[in-house]
Coordinates of C-alpha atoms in Angstrom, one line a residue:
M296 CA 63.5 104.5 108.3
G297 CA 61.4 101.6 107.2
S298 CA 62.0 98.9 104.6
G299 CA 60.4 100.6 101.7
Q300 CA 62.0 102.8 99.0
W301 CA 64.9 104.8 100.3
H302 CA 66.7 107.7 98.8
V303 CA 70.0 109.2 99.8
E304 CA 69.8 112.9 100.5
K305 CA 71.7 114.8 97.9
R306 CA 74.3 117.1 99.5
S307 CA 76.7 119.0 97.2
T308 CA 79.3 118.7 100.0
L309 CA 79.1 114.9 99.8
K310 CA 78.5 114.0 96.2
N311 CA 78.7 115.6 92.8
D312 CA 75.1 115.8 91.7
S313 CA 76.0 114.5 88.3
F314 CA 77.3 111.3 89.9
V315 CA 74.5 110.7 92.5
K316 CA 72.6 107.5 91.9
E317 CA 69.1 106.7 92.9
Y318 CA 69.3 104.1 95.7
N319 CA 66.2 102.1 95.0
P320 CA 65.6 98.6 96.2
V321 CA 67.4 96.0 94.2
S322 CA 64.7 94.9 91.7
E323 CA 64.9 92.6 88.7
T324 CA 62.4 90.3 87.2
G325 CA 61.9 87.3 89.5
S326 CA 62.3 86.5 93.1
L327 CA 65.6 86.7 95.0
S328 CA 66.6 83.9 97.3
I329 CA 69.7 84.5 99.5
I330 CA 71.0 81.3 101.0
V331 CA 73.5 81.5 103.9
L332 CA 75.4 78.2 104.2
G333 CA 77.0 77.8 107.7
A334 CA 74.0 79.8 109.0
S335 CA 74.6 78.8 112.7
G336 CA 78.3 79.8 112.6
D337 CA 80.0 82.9 114.0
L338 CA 80.6 84.6 110.6
A339 CA 77.0 84.3 109.6
K340 CA 75.7 85.6 113.0
K341 CA 78.2 88.5 113.3
K342 CA 78.6 89.6 109.7
T343 CA 76.3 88.1 107.1
F344 CA 72.9 88.3 108.7
P345 CA 73.5 91.8 110.2
A346 CA 74.6 93.0 106.7
L347 CA 71.4 91.5 105.2
F348 CA 69.3 93.2 107.8
N349 CA 70.9 96.6 107.2
L350 CA 70.3 96.3 103.5
Y351 CA 66.7 95.3 104.2
H352 CA 66.2 98.1 106.7
Q353 CA 67.5 100.7 104.2
G354 CA 65.3 99.4 101.4
F355 CA 67.8 97.7 99.2
L356 CA 66.1 94.3 99.6
N357 CA 62.5 94.3 98.4
P358 CA 60.4 92.4 100.9
D359 CA 58.0 91.4 98.1
E360 CA 60.8 89.6 96.3
V361 CA 63.4 88.4 98.8
H362 CA 63.5 85.4 101.0
I363 CA 66.5 84.3 103.1
F364 CA 67.4 80.7 103.8
G365 CA 69.9 79.4 106.4
Y366 CA 71.5 76.0 105.9
A367 CA 73.8 74.2 108.4
R368 CA 74.3 70.8 110.1
S369 CA 72.8 72.0 113.4
K370 CA 69.3 70.5 114.0
I371 CA 67.4 73.7 114.9
S372 CA 64.1 75.2 113.9
D373 CA 63.4 78.5 112.1
E374 CA 62.6 80.2 115.4
E375 CA 65.8 78.9 117.0
L376 CA 67.9 80.4 114.2
R377 CA 66.1 83.7 114.5
D378 CA 66.7 83.7 118.2
K379 CA 70.4 82.9 117.6
I380 CA 71.0 85.9 115.3
H381 CA 68.5 88.4 116.9
G382 CA 71.0 89.9 119.3
Y383 CA 73.5 90.6 116.5
L384 CA 71.2 92.6 114.2
V385 CA 70.5 95.7 116.3
D386 CA 72.3 97.7 119.0
E387 CA 70.4 98.4 122.2
K388 CA 70.5 102.2 121.5
N389 CA 68.4 101.9 118.3
A390 CA 66.5 98.7 119.0
S391 CA 63.2 100.5 119.5
E392 CA 63.3 102.4 116.2
K393 CA 64.2 99.3 114.2
A394 CA 61.8 96.9 116.1
E395 CA 59.2 96.8 113.4
A396 CA 61.7 96.3 110.5
L397 CA 63.5 93.6 112.6
S398 CA 60.3 91.7 113.2
K399 CA 59.5 91.7 109.4
F400 CA 63.0 90.7 108.5
L401 CA 63.2 87.8 110.8
K402 CA 60.0 86.4 109.3
L403 CA 61.8 86.2 105.9
I404 CA 64.3 83.7 107.3
K405 CA 63.7 80.0 106.9
Y406 CA 66.1 77.3 108.1
V407 CA 67.0 73.9 106.5
S408 CA 69.2 71.4 108.2
G409 CA 71.5 69.0 106.5
P410 CA 75.1 67.9 105.9
Y411 CA 77.3 69.7 103.4
D412 CA 77.9 66.6 101.3
S413 CA 74.3 65.2 101.3
E414 CA 72.1 65.0 98.3
E415 CA 69.0 64.8 100.5
G416 CA 69.9 67.9 102.4
F417 CA 70.3 70.0 99.3
K418 CA 67.2 68.5 97.7
R419 CA 65.3 69.8 100.8
L420 CA 67.0 73.2 100.4
D421 CA 66.0 73.4 96.7
K422 CA 62.5 72.4 97.5
A423 CA 62.2 75.2 100.1
I424 CA 63.6 77.7 97.7
S425 CA 61.3 76.6 94.9
E426 CA 58.3 76.9 97.2
H427 CA 59.2 80.5 97.8
E428 CA 59.7 81.2 94.1
I429 CA 56.3 79.7 93.3
S430 CA 54.7 81.8 96.1
K431 CA 56.1 84.9 94.4
K432 CA 54.7 83.7 91.1
T433 CA 58.1 83.7 89.6
S434 CA 58.3 82.2 86.1
E435 CA 60.7 79.2 85.7
G436 CA 64.3 80.3 85.1
S437 CA 63.8 83.9 86.0
S438 CA 64.5 83.7 89.7
R439 CA 67.8 84.7 91.3
R440 CA 69.7 82.5 93.8
L441 CA 72.7 83.8 95.8
F442 CA 74.6 81.3 97.9
Y443 CA 76.8 82.7 100.6
L444 CA 79.4 80.2 101.8
A445 CA 80.1 81.3 105.4
L446 CA 82.1 78.0 105.8
P447 CA 85.6 76.7 106.1
P448 CA 87.3 76.4 102.6
S449 CA 87.7 72.7 103.2
V450 CA 84.0 72.1 102.5
Y451 CA 83.8 74.5 99.4
P452 CA 84.3 71.7 96.8
S453 CA 81.6 69.4 98.3
V454 CA 79.1 72.3 98.9
S455 CA 79.7 73.6 95.4
K456 CA 79.0 70.2 93.9
M457 CA 75.8 69.9 95.8
I458 CA 74.7 73.4 94.8
K459 CA 75.5 72.8 91.2
A460 CA 73.7 69.4 91.1
W461 CA 70.6 70.3 93.0
C462 CA 70.1 74.0 93.6
T463 CA 71.1 76.0 90.6
N464 CA 68.6 78.1 88.7
K465 CA 68.2 78.1 84.9
S466 CA 69.9 81.2 83.7
D467 CA 68.6 81.2 80.1
L468 CA 65.5 83.1 81.1
G469 CA 67.0 86.0 82.9
G470 CA 67.6 84.3 86.3
W471 CA 71.0 83.5 87.8
T472 CA 72.9 81.5 90.4
R473 CA 75.9 83.2 92.1
I474 CA 78.2 81.9 94.9
V475 CA 80.1 84.0 97.4
V476 CA 83.2 82.4 99.0
E477 CA 85.2 83.7 101.9
K478 CA 88.9 83.8 102.5
P479 CA 91.3 82.0 103.0
F480 CA 91.4 80.9 99.4
G481 CA 93.9 78.1 100.1
K482 CA 97.1 78.1 102.1
D483 CA 99.6 78.5 99.2
L484 CA 99.7 78.7 95.4
E485 CA 99.1 75.0 94.9
S486 CA 96.1 74.7 97.3
A487 CA 94.6 77.9 96.0
E488 CA 94.8 76.7 92.4
Q489 CA 93.3 73.4 93.3
L490 CA 90.4 75.1 95.0
S491 CA 89.9 77.5 92.1
S492 CA 90.0 74.5 89.7
Q493 CA 87.4 72.6 91.7
I494 CA 85.0 75.5 91.9
G495 CA 85.8 76.7 88.4
A496 CA 84.8 73.3 87.0
L497 CA 81.3 73.8 88.4
F498 CA 80.7 77.6 87.9
D499 CA 81.8 80.2 85.4
E500 CA 84.0 83.1 86.7
P501 CA 81.2 85.6 86.5
Q502 CA 79.2 83.5 88.9
I503 CA 82.0 83.3 91.5
Y504 CA 82.5 86.2 94.0
R505 CA 85.6 85.8 96.2
I506 CA 85.0 88.2 99.0
D507 CA 87.7 90.2 100.7
H508 CA 85.8 92.6 103.1
Y509 CA 88.7 95.1 103.0
L510 CA 87.6 96.0 99.5
G511 CA 84.2 97.1 100.9
K512 CA 85.7 99.6 103.4
E513 CA 84.7 103.2 102.7
L514 CA 88.3 104.6 102.6
V515 CA 89.5 101.7 100.4
Q516 CA 86.7 102.3 98.0
N517 CA 87.8 106.0 98.0
M518 CA 91.2 105.2 96.6
L519 CA 90.4 105.3 92.9
V520 CA 88.5 108.5 93.3
L521 CA 91.3 110.1 95.3
R522 CA 94.0 109.1 92.8
F523 CA 92.2 109.7 89.5
A524 CA 89.7 112.4 90.2
N525 CA 92.2 114.9 91.8
R526 CA 94.7 116.7 89.6
L527 CA 96.7 117.4 92.8
F528 CA 97.9 113.8 93.1
L529 CA 98.5 112.9 89.4
P530 CA 102.1 114.4 89.1
L531 CA 103.1 113.4 92.7
W532 CA 102.1 109.7 92.6
N533 CA 105.4 108.2 91.5
R534 CA 109.0 107.3 92.5
D535 CA 110.2 110.9 91.8
N536 CA 108.2 112.2 94.8
I537 CA 107.3 109.3 97.0
A538 CA 110.0 107.8 99.3
N539 CA 108.0 104.9 100.7
V540 CA 104.5 103.5 101.2
Q541 CA 103.3 101.8 104.4
I542 CA 100.1 99.7 104.7
V543 CA 99.6 98.9 108.3
F544 CA 97.1 96.7 110.2
R545 CA 97.3 96.4 114.0
E546 CA 95.1 94.7 116.6
D547 CA 95.5 95.3 120.3
F548 CA 94.4 91.7 121.2
G549 CA 95.8 88.3 120.6
T550 CA 94.2 85.1 119.1
E551 CA 91.9 84.7 122.1
G552 CA 90.4 81.3 121.8
R553 CA 91.1 80.7 118.1
G554 CA 94.9 80.0 118.5
G555 CA 94.6 76.5 117.0
Y556 CA 92.9 77.8 113.9
F557 CA 95.2 80.8 113.6
D558 CA 98.3 78.6 114.0
E559 CA 97.5 76.8 110.7
Y560 CA 97.7 80.2 108.8
G561 CA 99.6 82.9 110.6
I562 CA 99.5 86.7 110.1
I563 CA 100.7 86.7 106.5
R564 CA 98.0 84.3 105.2
D565 CA 95.4 85.9 107.5
I566 CA 96.0 89.6 106.7
I567 CA 98.9 90.5 104.5
Q568 CA 98.5 88.2 101.5
N569 CA 94.9 89.3 101.0
H570 CA 93.7 92.5 102.8
L571 CA 96.9 94.5 102.7
L572 CA 97.9 93.3 99.2
Q573 CA 94.5 94.3 97.8
V574 CA 95.1 97.8 99.3
L575 CA 98.6 97.9 97.7
C576 CA 97.0 97.2 94.3
L577 CA 94.7 100.2 94.6
V578 CA 97.6 102.4 95.7
A579 CA 100.0 101.3 93.0
M580 CA 97.8 100.5 89.9
E581 CA 97.6 102.6 86.7
K582 CA 94.5 104.4 85.7
P583 CA 92.0 101.9 84.2
I584 CA 90.5 102.7 80.8
S585 CA 87.0 102.8 82.5
L586 CA 85.3 101.9 85.7
K587 CA 84.2 98.6 84.4
P588 CA 85.1 95.8 86.9
E589 CA 87.3 93.9 84.4
H590 CA 89.3 97.0 83.5
I591 CA 90.0 97.8 87.1
R592 CA 90.9 94.2 87.9
D593 CA 93.2 94.0 84.8
E594 CA 95.3 96.9 86.3
K595 CA 95.4 95.2 89.7
V596 CA 96.8 92.0 88.2
K597 CA 99.5 94.0 86.3
V598 CA 100.7 95.4 89.7
L599 CA 100.9 91.9 91.3
Q600 CA 102.7 90.5 88.3
S601 CA 105.3 93.3 88.6
V602 CA 106.2 92.5 92.2
I603 CA 109.7 91.0 92.4
P604 CA 110.5 88.0 94.8
I605 CA 110.6 88.9 98.5
K606 CA 114.1 88.9 100.0
D607 CA 114.5 87.2 103.4
E608 CA 116.5 90.2 104.7
E609 CA 113.4 92.4 104.0
V610 CA 111.2 90.4 106.3
V611 CA 110.8 90.5 110.0
L612 CA 108.5 88.0 111.8
G613 CA 107.3 88.1 115.4
Q614 CA 105.3 86.0 117.8
Y615 CA 103.9 87.7 121.0
E616 CA 104.9 86.3 124.3
G617 CA 102.1 84.1 125.7
Y618 CA 100.9 82.9 122.3
R619 CA 102.0 79.3 122.9
D620 CA 100.2 79.3 126.3
D621 CA 97.0 78.5 124.3
P622 CA 96.6 74.7 124.7
T623 CA 95.5 74.5 121.0
V624 CA 98.9 75.9 119.9
P625 CA 101.9 73.6 119.6
N626 CA 104.7 74.3 122.1
D627 CA 107.3 74.7 119.3
S628 CA 105.1 76.8 117.0
N629 CA 107.0 79.2 114.7
T630 CA 103.7 80.8 113.3
P631 CA 104.1 84.6 113.1
T632 CA 101.5 86.8 114.9
F633 CA 103.5 89.8 113.5
A634 CA 105.1 90.4 110.2
T635 CA 106.8 93.3 108.4
T636 CA 107.7 92.6 104.8
I637 CA 108.9 94.9 102.0
L638 CA 107.5 94.5 98.5
R639 CA 109.1 96.1 95.5
I640 CA 107.3 96.8 92.2
D641 CA 109.4 96.6 89.1
N642 CA 107.8 99.1 86.8
E643 CA 108.4 102.7 85.6
R644 CA 106.2 104.3 88.2
W645 CA 107.5 102.5 91.3
E646 CA 111.0 101.3 90.8
G647 CA 113.0 101.9 93.9
V648 CA 110.0 102.7 96.2
P649 CA 109.6 100.2 99.1
F650 CA 106.0 99.1 99.8
I651 CA 106.0 98.2 103.5
L652 CA 103.3 95.8 104.6
K653 CA 103.0 95.4 108.3
A654 CA 100.4 93.5 110.4
G655 CA 100.4 92.3 114.0
K656 CA 98.3 91.0 116.9
A657 CA 98.6 92.0 120.6
M658 CA 100.0 95.4 119.6
S659 CA 100.0 98.7 121.4
S660 CA 97.0 100.0 119.5
K661 CA 94.3 99.0 117.1
K662 CA 94.3 100.7 113.7
A663 CA 94.6 100.2 109.9
D664 CA 96.0 102.9 107.7
I665 CA 97.9 103.7 104.5
R666 CA 100.9 106.0 104.9
I667 CA 102.4 107.6 101.9
Q668 CA 105.7 109.4 102.8
F669 CA 107.1 111.9 100.4
K670 CA 110.8 112.6 99.8
D671 CA 112.7 115.4 101.5
V672 CA 112.4 119.0 100.2
P673 CA 115.6 119.8 98.2
G674 CA 117.4 122.9 99.5
D675 CA 116.0 122.9 103.1
I676 CA 116.3 126.7 103.9
F677 CA 114.2 126.3 107.0
K678 CA 116.4 123.5 108.4
C679 CA 113.2 121.6 109.4
Q680 CA 113.7 118.2 107.8
N681 CA 114.4 116.6 111.2
Q682 CA 110.7 117.5 112.2
G683 CA 109.5 115.0 109.6
R684 CA 108.5 114.6 106.0
N685 CA 105.2 115.3 104.3
E686 CA 102.9 112.4 104.6
F687 CA 99.5 111.6 103.2
V688 CA 97.7 109.2 105.6
I689 CA 94.5 107.4 105.0
R690 CA 93.0 106.0 108.2
L691 CA 90.9 103.0 107.3
Q692 CA 89.8 102.2 110.9
P693 CA 88.9 103.3 113.5
S694 CA 87.9 107.0 113.1
E695 CA 87.9 107.0 109.2
A696 CA 90.0 110.0 108.0
M697 CA 92.4 111.4 105.5
Y698 CA 95.0 113.9 106.5
M699 CA 98.1 115.4 105.0
K700 CA 101.1 116.2 107.3
L701 CA 102.6 119.5 106.4
T702 CA 105.3 121.8 107.8
V703 CA 103.9 125.2 108.7
K704 CA 105.0 128.3 110.6
Q705 CA 104.3 128.1 114.2
P706 CA 102.1 131.0 115.3
G707 CA 104.1 133.7 117.1
L708 CA 106.7 136.3 116.6
E709 CA 109.6 133.9 115.8
M710 CA 110.1 132.2 112.4
Q711 CA 109.8 128.6 113.7
T712 CA 108.3 125.7 111.9
V713 CA 106.1 122.9 113.2
Q714 CA 104.3 119.9 111.7
S715 CA 100.5 120.2 111.4
E716 CA 97.9 118.7 109.1
L717 CA 95.1 119.2 106.6
D718 CA 92.4 117.0 108.0
L719 CA 89.3 115.3 106.5
S720 CA 87.8 113.3 109.4
Y721 CA 84.6 111.7 108.3
K722 CA 82.7 111.8 111.5
Q723 CA 83.2 115.6 111.7
R724 CA 82.8 116.4 108.0
Y725 CA 79.9 114.1 107.2
Q726 CA 77.8 114.3 110.4
G727 CA 74.6 112.3 110.2
V728 CA 75.9 110.2 107.2
S729 CA 76.0 106.5 108.1
I730 CA 79.1 104.7 106.7
P731 CA 78.0 101.3 105.6
E732 CA 79.7 98.1 106.8
A733 CA 81.9 96.5 104.2
Y734 CA 79.8 93.3 104.0
E735 CA 76.7 95.4 103.2
R736 CA 78.4 96.9 100.2
L737 CA 79.8 93.7 98.9
I738 CA 76.6 91.7 99.3
L739 CA 74.7 94.4 97.4
D740 CA 77.4 94.3 94.7
T741 CA 76.9 90.6 94.4
I742 CA 73.2 90.9 93.9
R743 CA 73.8 93.6 91.3
G744 CA 76.4 91.5 89.5
D745 CA 79.2 94.0 90.0
Q746 CA 82.5 92.1 90.5
Q747 CA 84.8 95.2 90.8
H748 CA 85.4 94.7 94.5
F749 CA 86.0 90.9 94.3
V750 CA 89.1 88.9 93.6
R751 CA 89.4 87.4 90.2
R752 CA 91.1 84.0 89.7
D753 CA 94.2 85.3 88.0
E754 CA 94.5 88.0 90.6
L755 CA 94.3 85.4 93.4
K756 CA 97.0 83.3 91.6
A757 CA 99.3 86.3 91.2
A758 CA 98.9 87.1 94.9
W759 CA 99.9 83.6 96.0
E760 CA 102.9 83.6 93.6
I761 CA 104.3 86.5 95.6
F762 CA 104.0 85.0 99.0
T763 CA 104.2 81.2 98.6
P764 CA 108.0 80.9 98.5
L765 CA 108.3 82.9 101.7
L766 CA 105.5 81.0 103.4
H767 CA 107.1 77.7 102.6
R768 CA 110.4 78.9 104.1
I769 CA 108.5 79.9 107.3
D770 CA 106.7 76.6 107.4
K771 CA 110.1 74.8 107.2
G772 CA 111.5 76.9 110.1
E773 CA 114.0 78.7 107.8
V774 CA 112.7 82.1 108.8
K775 CA 112.2 82.4 112.5
S776 CA 109.6 84.5 114.5
I777 CA 111.1 86.8 117.1
P778 CA 109.4 87.1 120.5
Y779 CA 107.8 90.4 121.4
K780 CA 105.9 91.7 124.4
Q781 CA 102.1 92.0 124.2
G782 CA 101.1 95.7 124.0
S783 CA 104.3 96.7 122.2
R784 CA 105.1 97.9 118.7
G785 CA 106.4 94.5 117.8
P786 CA 110.0 93.3 117.5
A787 CA 112.6 96.1 117.5
E788 CA 114.1 94.6 114.3
A789 CA 110.9 95.7 112.5
D790 CA 111.6 99.4 113.2
Q791 CA 115.2 98.8 112.1
L792 CA 114.0 97.4 108.8
L793 CA 111.7 100.4 108.3
K794 CA 114.7 102.7 108.9
K795 CA 116.9 100.7 106.5
A796 CA 114.1 100.9 103.9
G797 CA 114.2 104.7 104.1
Y798 CA 111.2 105.5 106.3
M799 CA 111.7 108.5 108.5
Q800 CA 109.6 108.6 111.6
T801 CA 108.1 111.8 112.8
H802 CA 109.0 112.7 116.4
G803 CA 106.9 115.0 118.5
Y804 CA 103.8 115.0 116.2
I805 CA 100.7 112.9 117.0
W806 CA 97.5 113.1 114.9
I807 CA 94.5 113.5 117.1
P808 CA 91.0 112.9 115.6
P809 CA 89.1 116.2 115.9
T810 CA 86.1 116.3 118.1
L811 CA 82.6 117.2 116.8

């Protein structure tokens, strides 16, 4: 598939025809300049540039309009940057079929070197962008400039000042300037608010896109459709039927070379306060009055503002054995590499339902899922409650799937029950349909000006208000991390906390992704 116009095949099994959109290249009046700051870093190489190439290859970036600029301190040439990112853009198995598109894409990339606080560097960058805009015969003020800050948050203020002073486009003639900032957005409420104020003094909220890549995942984006387009779930989605909700993130590897960086943040700041909390909002929010981004984000903020303060007895922290062997990690570090915490939402729908957020490194498996466990059936005439409760599980990664755990009659002459599932596994059901990477979706949303899947400032503030008191207690050593073995489930105390919260583990049932 080349880089021209691309249309998604309409399949009634995949999309309702009345809802299918034409996926044409992003095209507005004026040229489009995408500027990746931190272009020589890992994030840009592994995520940003591959996402841009996939958008280009699928026809979402018009080669007659777009140009891509890399900016960083490294003193390298255009060709050296292209060589740096080349290996990350295609897999070996499909390199030949994408070779032509890859060659054309790489030619769109130009590199500018300079410090992040230098007027001269950003003047050179603006000159390069302007030359591209002139070459596309773009009228003044109608061009579009997207700045992607693949940088540490510590340099956001200085970079934002330089962009504002030297690189912004005039927006009164249909053009725009937008900036994308990566997490972490601060380390606590005070630092996040300071960062927001510094950037907010330079750019309006509609220009700022705080990216959380979890909001771009296919199954996360499916949450609103699942909840509000299916009559089945409407009467069940409340405290009368749901016993508890788990949102889980596990990695089967440790910090591996980034221990010093990770030690400054820990698993709560790295995963729970942003990724898992965003998922919680989508699970718990009320139906928005429309699908407009602001209406959806309004409902998410209401959820966050309804969360009551976290109790220390509903938190278990862990640190895997061997974490401190990293020479960049202090010998007395209390930084958690594992955390289970229970959030409680004080509103009519969710009062009394524990939301269990769990994340860990060096665990027994790698996965991320949402697990909604329903209450016991009253009057259990089959005496099967010990087999497990009904659960609705949304597997975010790997092997994207949704399945409902049900109790059914075991085939045979005896009246015996067993747990089974209704299963929607994406690879099996949607064969041949490519599931986009989260960064592809979110960059495309940024170009289109759709902020639905980005974090608004008041949303960010409400999220930090929930976790800052706990984080400060951890930083002071008042809440200790418990050692756990690498490759385990984490501290045993975490399982005890789940049991105390009312979670009933299913014994003897394991979900196995179906084969094609």
